[in-house]
CSV table of C-alpha atoms in Angstrom, one decimal:
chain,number,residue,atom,x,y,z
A,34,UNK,CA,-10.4,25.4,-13.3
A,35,UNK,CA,-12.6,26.9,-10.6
A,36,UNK,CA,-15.0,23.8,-11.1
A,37,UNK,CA,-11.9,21.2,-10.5
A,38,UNK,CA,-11.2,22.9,-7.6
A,39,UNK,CA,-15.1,23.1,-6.2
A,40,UNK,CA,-14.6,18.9,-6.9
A,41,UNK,CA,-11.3,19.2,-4.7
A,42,UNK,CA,-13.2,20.6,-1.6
A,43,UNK,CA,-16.0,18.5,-2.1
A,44,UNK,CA,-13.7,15.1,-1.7
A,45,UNK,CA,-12.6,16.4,1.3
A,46,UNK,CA,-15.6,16.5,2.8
A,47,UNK,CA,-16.5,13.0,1.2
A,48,UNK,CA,-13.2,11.0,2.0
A,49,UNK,CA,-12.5,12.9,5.8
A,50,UNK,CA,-15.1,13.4,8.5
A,51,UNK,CA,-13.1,15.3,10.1
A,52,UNK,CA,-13.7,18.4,7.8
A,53,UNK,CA,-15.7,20.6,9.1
A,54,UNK,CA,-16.8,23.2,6.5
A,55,UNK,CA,-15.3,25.1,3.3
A,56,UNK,CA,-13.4,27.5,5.0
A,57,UNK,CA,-11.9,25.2,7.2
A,58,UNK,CA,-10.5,23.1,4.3
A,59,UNK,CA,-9.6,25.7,2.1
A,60,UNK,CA,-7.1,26.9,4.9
A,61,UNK,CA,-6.2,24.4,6.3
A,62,UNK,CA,-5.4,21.4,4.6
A,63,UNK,CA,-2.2,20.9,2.9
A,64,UNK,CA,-3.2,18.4,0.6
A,65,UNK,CA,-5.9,20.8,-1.5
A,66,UNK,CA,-2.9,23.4,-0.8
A,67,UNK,CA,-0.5,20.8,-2.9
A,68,UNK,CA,-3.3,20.1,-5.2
A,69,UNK,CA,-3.8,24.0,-6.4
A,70,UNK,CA,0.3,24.8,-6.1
A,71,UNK,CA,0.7,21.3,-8.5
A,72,UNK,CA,-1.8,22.6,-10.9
A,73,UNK,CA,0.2,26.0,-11.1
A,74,UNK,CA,3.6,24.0,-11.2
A,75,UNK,CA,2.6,21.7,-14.1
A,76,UNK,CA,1.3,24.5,-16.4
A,77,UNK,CA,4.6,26.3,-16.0
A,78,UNK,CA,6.1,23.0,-16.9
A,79,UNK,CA,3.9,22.3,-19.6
A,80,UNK,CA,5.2,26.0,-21.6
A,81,UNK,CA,8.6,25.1,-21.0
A,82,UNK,CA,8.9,27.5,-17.5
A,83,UNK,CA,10.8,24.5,-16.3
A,84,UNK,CA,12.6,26.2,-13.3
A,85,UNK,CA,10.0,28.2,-12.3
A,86,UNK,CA,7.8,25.3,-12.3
A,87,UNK,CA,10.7,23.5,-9.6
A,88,UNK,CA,10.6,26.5,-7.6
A,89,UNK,CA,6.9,26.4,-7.2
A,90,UNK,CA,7.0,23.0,-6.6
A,91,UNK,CA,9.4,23.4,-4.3
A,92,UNK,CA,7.7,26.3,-2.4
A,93,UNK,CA,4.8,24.2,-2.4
A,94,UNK,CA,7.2,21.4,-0.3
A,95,UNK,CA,8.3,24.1,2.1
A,96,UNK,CA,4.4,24.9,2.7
A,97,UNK,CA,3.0,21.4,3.1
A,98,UNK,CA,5.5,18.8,3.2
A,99,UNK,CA,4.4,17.3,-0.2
A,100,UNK,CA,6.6,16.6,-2.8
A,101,UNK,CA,5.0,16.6,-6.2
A,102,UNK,CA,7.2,17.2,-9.3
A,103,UNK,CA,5.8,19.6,-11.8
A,104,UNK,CA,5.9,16.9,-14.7
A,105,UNK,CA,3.8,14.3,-12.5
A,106,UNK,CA,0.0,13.9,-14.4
A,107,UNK,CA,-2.8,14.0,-11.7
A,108,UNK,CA,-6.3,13.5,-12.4
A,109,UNK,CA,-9.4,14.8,-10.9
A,110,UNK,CA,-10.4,14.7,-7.6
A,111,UNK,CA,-7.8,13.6,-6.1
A,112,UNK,CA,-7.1,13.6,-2.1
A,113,UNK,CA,-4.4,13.9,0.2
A,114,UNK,CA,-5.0,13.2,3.9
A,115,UNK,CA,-2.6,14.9,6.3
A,116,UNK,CA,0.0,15.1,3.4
A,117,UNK,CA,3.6,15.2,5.5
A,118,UNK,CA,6.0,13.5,3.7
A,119,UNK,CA,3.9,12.5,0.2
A,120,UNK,CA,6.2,12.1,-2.6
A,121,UNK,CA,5.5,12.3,-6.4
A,122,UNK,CA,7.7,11.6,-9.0
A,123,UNK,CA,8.3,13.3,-12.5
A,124,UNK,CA,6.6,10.5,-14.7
A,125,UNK,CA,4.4,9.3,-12.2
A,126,UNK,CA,0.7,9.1,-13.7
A,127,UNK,CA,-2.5,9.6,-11.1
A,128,UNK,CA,-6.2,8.8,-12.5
A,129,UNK,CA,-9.1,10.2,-10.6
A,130,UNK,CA,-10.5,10.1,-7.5
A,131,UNK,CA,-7.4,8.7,-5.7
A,132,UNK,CA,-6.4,9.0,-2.2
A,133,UNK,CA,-3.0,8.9,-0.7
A,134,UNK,CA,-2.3,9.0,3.0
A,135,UNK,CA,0.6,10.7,4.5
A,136,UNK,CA,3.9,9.3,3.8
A,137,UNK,CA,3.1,7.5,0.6
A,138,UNK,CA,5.8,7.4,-2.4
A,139,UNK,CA,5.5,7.4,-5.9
A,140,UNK,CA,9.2,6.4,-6.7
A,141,UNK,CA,11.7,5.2,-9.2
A,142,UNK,CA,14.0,2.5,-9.7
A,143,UNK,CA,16.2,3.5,-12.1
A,144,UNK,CA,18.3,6.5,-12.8
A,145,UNK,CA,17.7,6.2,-16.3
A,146,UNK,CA,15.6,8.2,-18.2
A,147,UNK,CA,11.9,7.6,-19.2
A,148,UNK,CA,9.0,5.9,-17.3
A,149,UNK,CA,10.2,5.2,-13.9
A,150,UNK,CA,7.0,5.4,-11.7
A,151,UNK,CA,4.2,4.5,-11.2
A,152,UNK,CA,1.2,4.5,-12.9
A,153,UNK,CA,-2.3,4.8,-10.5
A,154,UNK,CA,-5.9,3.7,-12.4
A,155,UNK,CA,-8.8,5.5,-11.0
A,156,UNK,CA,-10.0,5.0,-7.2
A,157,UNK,CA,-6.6,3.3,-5.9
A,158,UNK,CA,-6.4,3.9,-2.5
A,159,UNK,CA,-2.9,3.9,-0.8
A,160,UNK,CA,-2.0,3.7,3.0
A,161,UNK,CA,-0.1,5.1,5.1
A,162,UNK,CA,3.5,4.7,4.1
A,163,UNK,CA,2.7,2.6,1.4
A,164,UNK,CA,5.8,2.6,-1.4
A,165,UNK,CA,5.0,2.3,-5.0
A,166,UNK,CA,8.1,1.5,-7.0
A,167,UNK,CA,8.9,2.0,-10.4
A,168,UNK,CA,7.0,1.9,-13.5
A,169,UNK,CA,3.9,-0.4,-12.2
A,170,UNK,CA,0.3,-0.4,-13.3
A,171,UNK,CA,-2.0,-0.2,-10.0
A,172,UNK,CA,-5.3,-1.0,-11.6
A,173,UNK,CA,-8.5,1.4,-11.0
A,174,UNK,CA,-9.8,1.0,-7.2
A,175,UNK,CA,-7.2,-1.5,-6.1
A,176,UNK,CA,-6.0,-0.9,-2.6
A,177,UNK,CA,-2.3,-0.6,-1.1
A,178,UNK,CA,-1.7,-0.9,2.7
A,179,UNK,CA,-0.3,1.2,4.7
A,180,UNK,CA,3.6,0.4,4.6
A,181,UNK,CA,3.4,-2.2,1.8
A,182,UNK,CA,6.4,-2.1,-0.9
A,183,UNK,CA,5.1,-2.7,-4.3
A,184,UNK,CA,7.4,-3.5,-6.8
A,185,UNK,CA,4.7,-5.7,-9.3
A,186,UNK,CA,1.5,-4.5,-11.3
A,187,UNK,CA,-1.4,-4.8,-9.4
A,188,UNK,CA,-4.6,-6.1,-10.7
A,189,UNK,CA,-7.7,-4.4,-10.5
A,190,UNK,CA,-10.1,-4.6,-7.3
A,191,UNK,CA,-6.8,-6.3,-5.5
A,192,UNK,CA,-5.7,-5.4,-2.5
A,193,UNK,CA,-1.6,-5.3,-2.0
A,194,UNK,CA,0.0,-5.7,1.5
A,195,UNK,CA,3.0,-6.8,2.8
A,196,UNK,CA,6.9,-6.1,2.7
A,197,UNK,CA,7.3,-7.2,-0.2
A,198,UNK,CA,3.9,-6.9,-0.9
A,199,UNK,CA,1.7,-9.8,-1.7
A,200,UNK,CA,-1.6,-9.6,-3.7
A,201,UNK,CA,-5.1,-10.3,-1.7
A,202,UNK,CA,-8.0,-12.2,-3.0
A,203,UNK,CA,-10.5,-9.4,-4.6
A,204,UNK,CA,-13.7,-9.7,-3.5
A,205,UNK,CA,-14.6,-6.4,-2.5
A,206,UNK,CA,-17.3,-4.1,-4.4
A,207,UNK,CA,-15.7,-1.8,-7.0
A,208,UNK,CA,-16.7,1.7,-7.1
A,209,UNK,CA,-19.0,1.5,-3.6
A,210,UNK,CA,-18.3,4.6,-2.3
A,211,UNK,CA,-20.2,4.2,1.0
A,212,UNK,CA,-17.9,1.5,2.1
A,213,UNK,CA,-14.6,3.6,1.5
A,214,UNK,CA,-12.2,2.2,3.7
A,215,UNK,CA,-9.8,4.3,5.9
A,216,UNK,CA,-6.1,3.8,5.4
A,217,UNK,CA,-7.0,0.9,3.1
A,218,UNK,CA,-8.1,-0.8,5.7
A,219,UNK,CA,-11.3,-3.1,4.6
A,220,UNK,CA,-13.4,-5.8,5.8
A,221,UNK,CA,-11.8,-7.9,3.0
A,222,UNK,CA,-9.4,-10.3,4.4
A,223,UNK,CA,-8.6,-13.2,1.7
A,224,UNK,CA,-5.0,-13.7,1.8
A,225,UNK,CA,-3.9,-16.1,-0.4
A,226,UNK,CA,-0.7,-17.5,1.2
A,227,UNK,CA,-3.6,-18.7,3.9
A,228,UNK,CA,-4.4,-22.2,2.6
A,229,UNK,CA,-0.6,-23.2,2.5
A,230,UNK,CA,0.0,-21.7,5.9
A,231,UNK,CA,-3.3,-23.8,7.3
A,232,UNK,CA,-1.9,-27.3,5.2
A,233,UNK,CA,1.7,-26.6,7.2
A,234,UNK,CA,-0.1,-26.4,10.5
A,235,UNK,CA,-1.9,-29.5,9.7
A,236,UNK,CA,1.0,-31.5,9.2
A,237,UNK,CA,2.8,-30.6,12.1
A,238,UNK,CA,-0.1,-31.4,14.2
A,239,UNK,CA,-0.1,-35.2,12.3
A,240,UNK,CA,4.1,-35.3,13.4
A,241,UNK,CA,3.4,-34.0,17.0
A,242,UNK,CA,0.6,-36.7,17.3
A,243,UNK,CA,2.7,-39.4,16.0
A,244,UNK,CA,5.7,-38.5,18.3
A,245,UNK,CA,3.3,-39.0,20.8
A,246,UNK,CA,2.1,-42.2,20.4
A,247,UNK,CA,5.5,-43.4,19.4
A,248,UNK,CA,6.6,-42.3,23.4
A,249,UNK,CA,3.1,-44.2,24.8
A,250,UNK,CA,4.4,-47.3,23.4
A,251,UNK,CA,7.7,-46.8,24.4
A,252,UNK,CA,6.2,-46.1,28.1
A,253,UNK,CA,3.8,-49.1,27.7
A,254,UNK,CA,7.3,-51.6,26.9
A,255,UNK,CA,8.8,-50.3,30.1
A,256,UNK,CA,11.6,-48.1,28.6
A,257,UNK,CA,10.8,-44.9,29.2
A,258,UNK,CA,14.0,-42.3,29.2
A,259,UNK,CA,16.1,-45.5,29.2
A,260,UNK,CA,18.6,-47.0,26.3
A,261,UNK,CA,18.8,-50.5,25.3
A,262,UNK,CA,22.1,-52.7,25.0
A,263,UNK,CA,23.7,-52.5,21.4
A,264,UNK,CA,23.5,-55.8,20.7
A,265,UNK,CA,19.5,-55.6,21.1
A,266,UNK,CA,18.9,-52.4,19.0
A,267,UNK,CA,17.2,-53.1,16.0
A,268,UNK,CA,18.6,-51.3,13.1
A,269,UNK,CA,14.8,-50.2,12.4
A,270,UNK,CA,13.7,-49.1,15.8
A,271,UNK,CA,13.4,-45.5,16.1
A,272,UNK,CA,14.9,-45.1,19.7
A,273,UNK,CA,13.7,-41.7,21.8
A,274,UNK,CA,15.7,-41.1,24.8
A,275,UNK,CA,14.3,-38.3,27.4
């Protein structure tokens, strides 16, 4: 226990430059306050001390503004940055060294019971306000950005973005973790709706160029913004008034 928790302040000093020393984070960080309230939570769950396990978790929501039911599995190392408004659902499932920025969900989609949440492989990243929805596989270090809505499995190494979100080409090193990327933010920018968006702006530019030279040689006949008589219209003849 006391070693998981030495690996809890340690992240903090590896995934927040803002951290200052021990002391500081120990006091002053709701995340690791969530992380060590959770751990007392889910052992209470775990002997059957299901209400008392709520109420702790539910102290722990007064105290930091993170929502983590007792049943919810987390692995090690896991980081919180900021915290307000984090919330963990009862069969969500959390591998290690994942980080969640404030205002990420872990949520169901059914009222039914069973597996309704989400399950996170090791090194997933999530952004700010990200929403993961129901009971998905996020493969280990994939990426979710900040206020994306996944709804599908995502694959591992990807990169999910978007309302609804939409998967990224991965090309990005796995498990590099000098090149962590803040609020899932990256260098990687692959998106693979791009070649259909840059085919649809090539066509219109082919239609705007061939309404153009259909008005020169209207211009160069000596009819510009004028109609002809109806008995001289050709049936064919695209006719372009101004």
């Amino acid at each position: 226990m006391l070693e998981q928790i030495r690996e809890d302040i340690r992240c903090v000093f590896e995934r927040d430059p803002a951290a200052r020393n021990t002391w500081e984070v120990v006091t002053c960080y709701p995340g690791f306050h969530a992380r060590l309230l959770h751990r007392l939570s889910h052992r209470l769950w775990q002997l059957n001390l299901k209400w008392l396990g709520r109420l702790v978790s539910n102290v722990a929501r007064w105290l930091t503004g993170i929502e983590i039911h007792p049943a919810a599995v987390i692995g090690r190392r896991f980081f919180i940055d900021h915290g307000m408004g984090v919330v963990i659902g009862e069969t969500a499932e959390i591998g290690d060294d994942v980080t969640l920025y404030h205002g990420v969900t872990l949520g169901g989609t059914s009222w039914n019971r069973g597996k309704r949440h989400p399950t996170l492989g090791n090194g997933v990243i999530a952004g700010a306000g990200a929403k993961m929805l129901g009971p998905i596989q996020i493969g280990d270090n994939a990426k979710i950005g900040s206020n994306a809505v996944v709804v599908r499995d995502v694959p591992v190494g990807a990169t999910a973005v978007g309302v609804p979100a939409r998967i990224l080409l991965a090309r990005a090193p796995i498990g590099d973790p000098s090149g962590f990327p803040a609020y899932a933010v990256g260098e990687e920018r692959n998106d693979s709706q791009a070649p259909s968006l840059e085919r649809l702006m090539e066509q219109i530019a082919l239609i705007d160029q061939r309404i153009t030279e259909i008005q020169r040689r209207l211009d160069a006949a000596g009819t510009p913004g004028r109609g002809v008589k109806s008995g001289d219209r050709d049936p064919n003849y695209v006719h372009i008034v101004d």
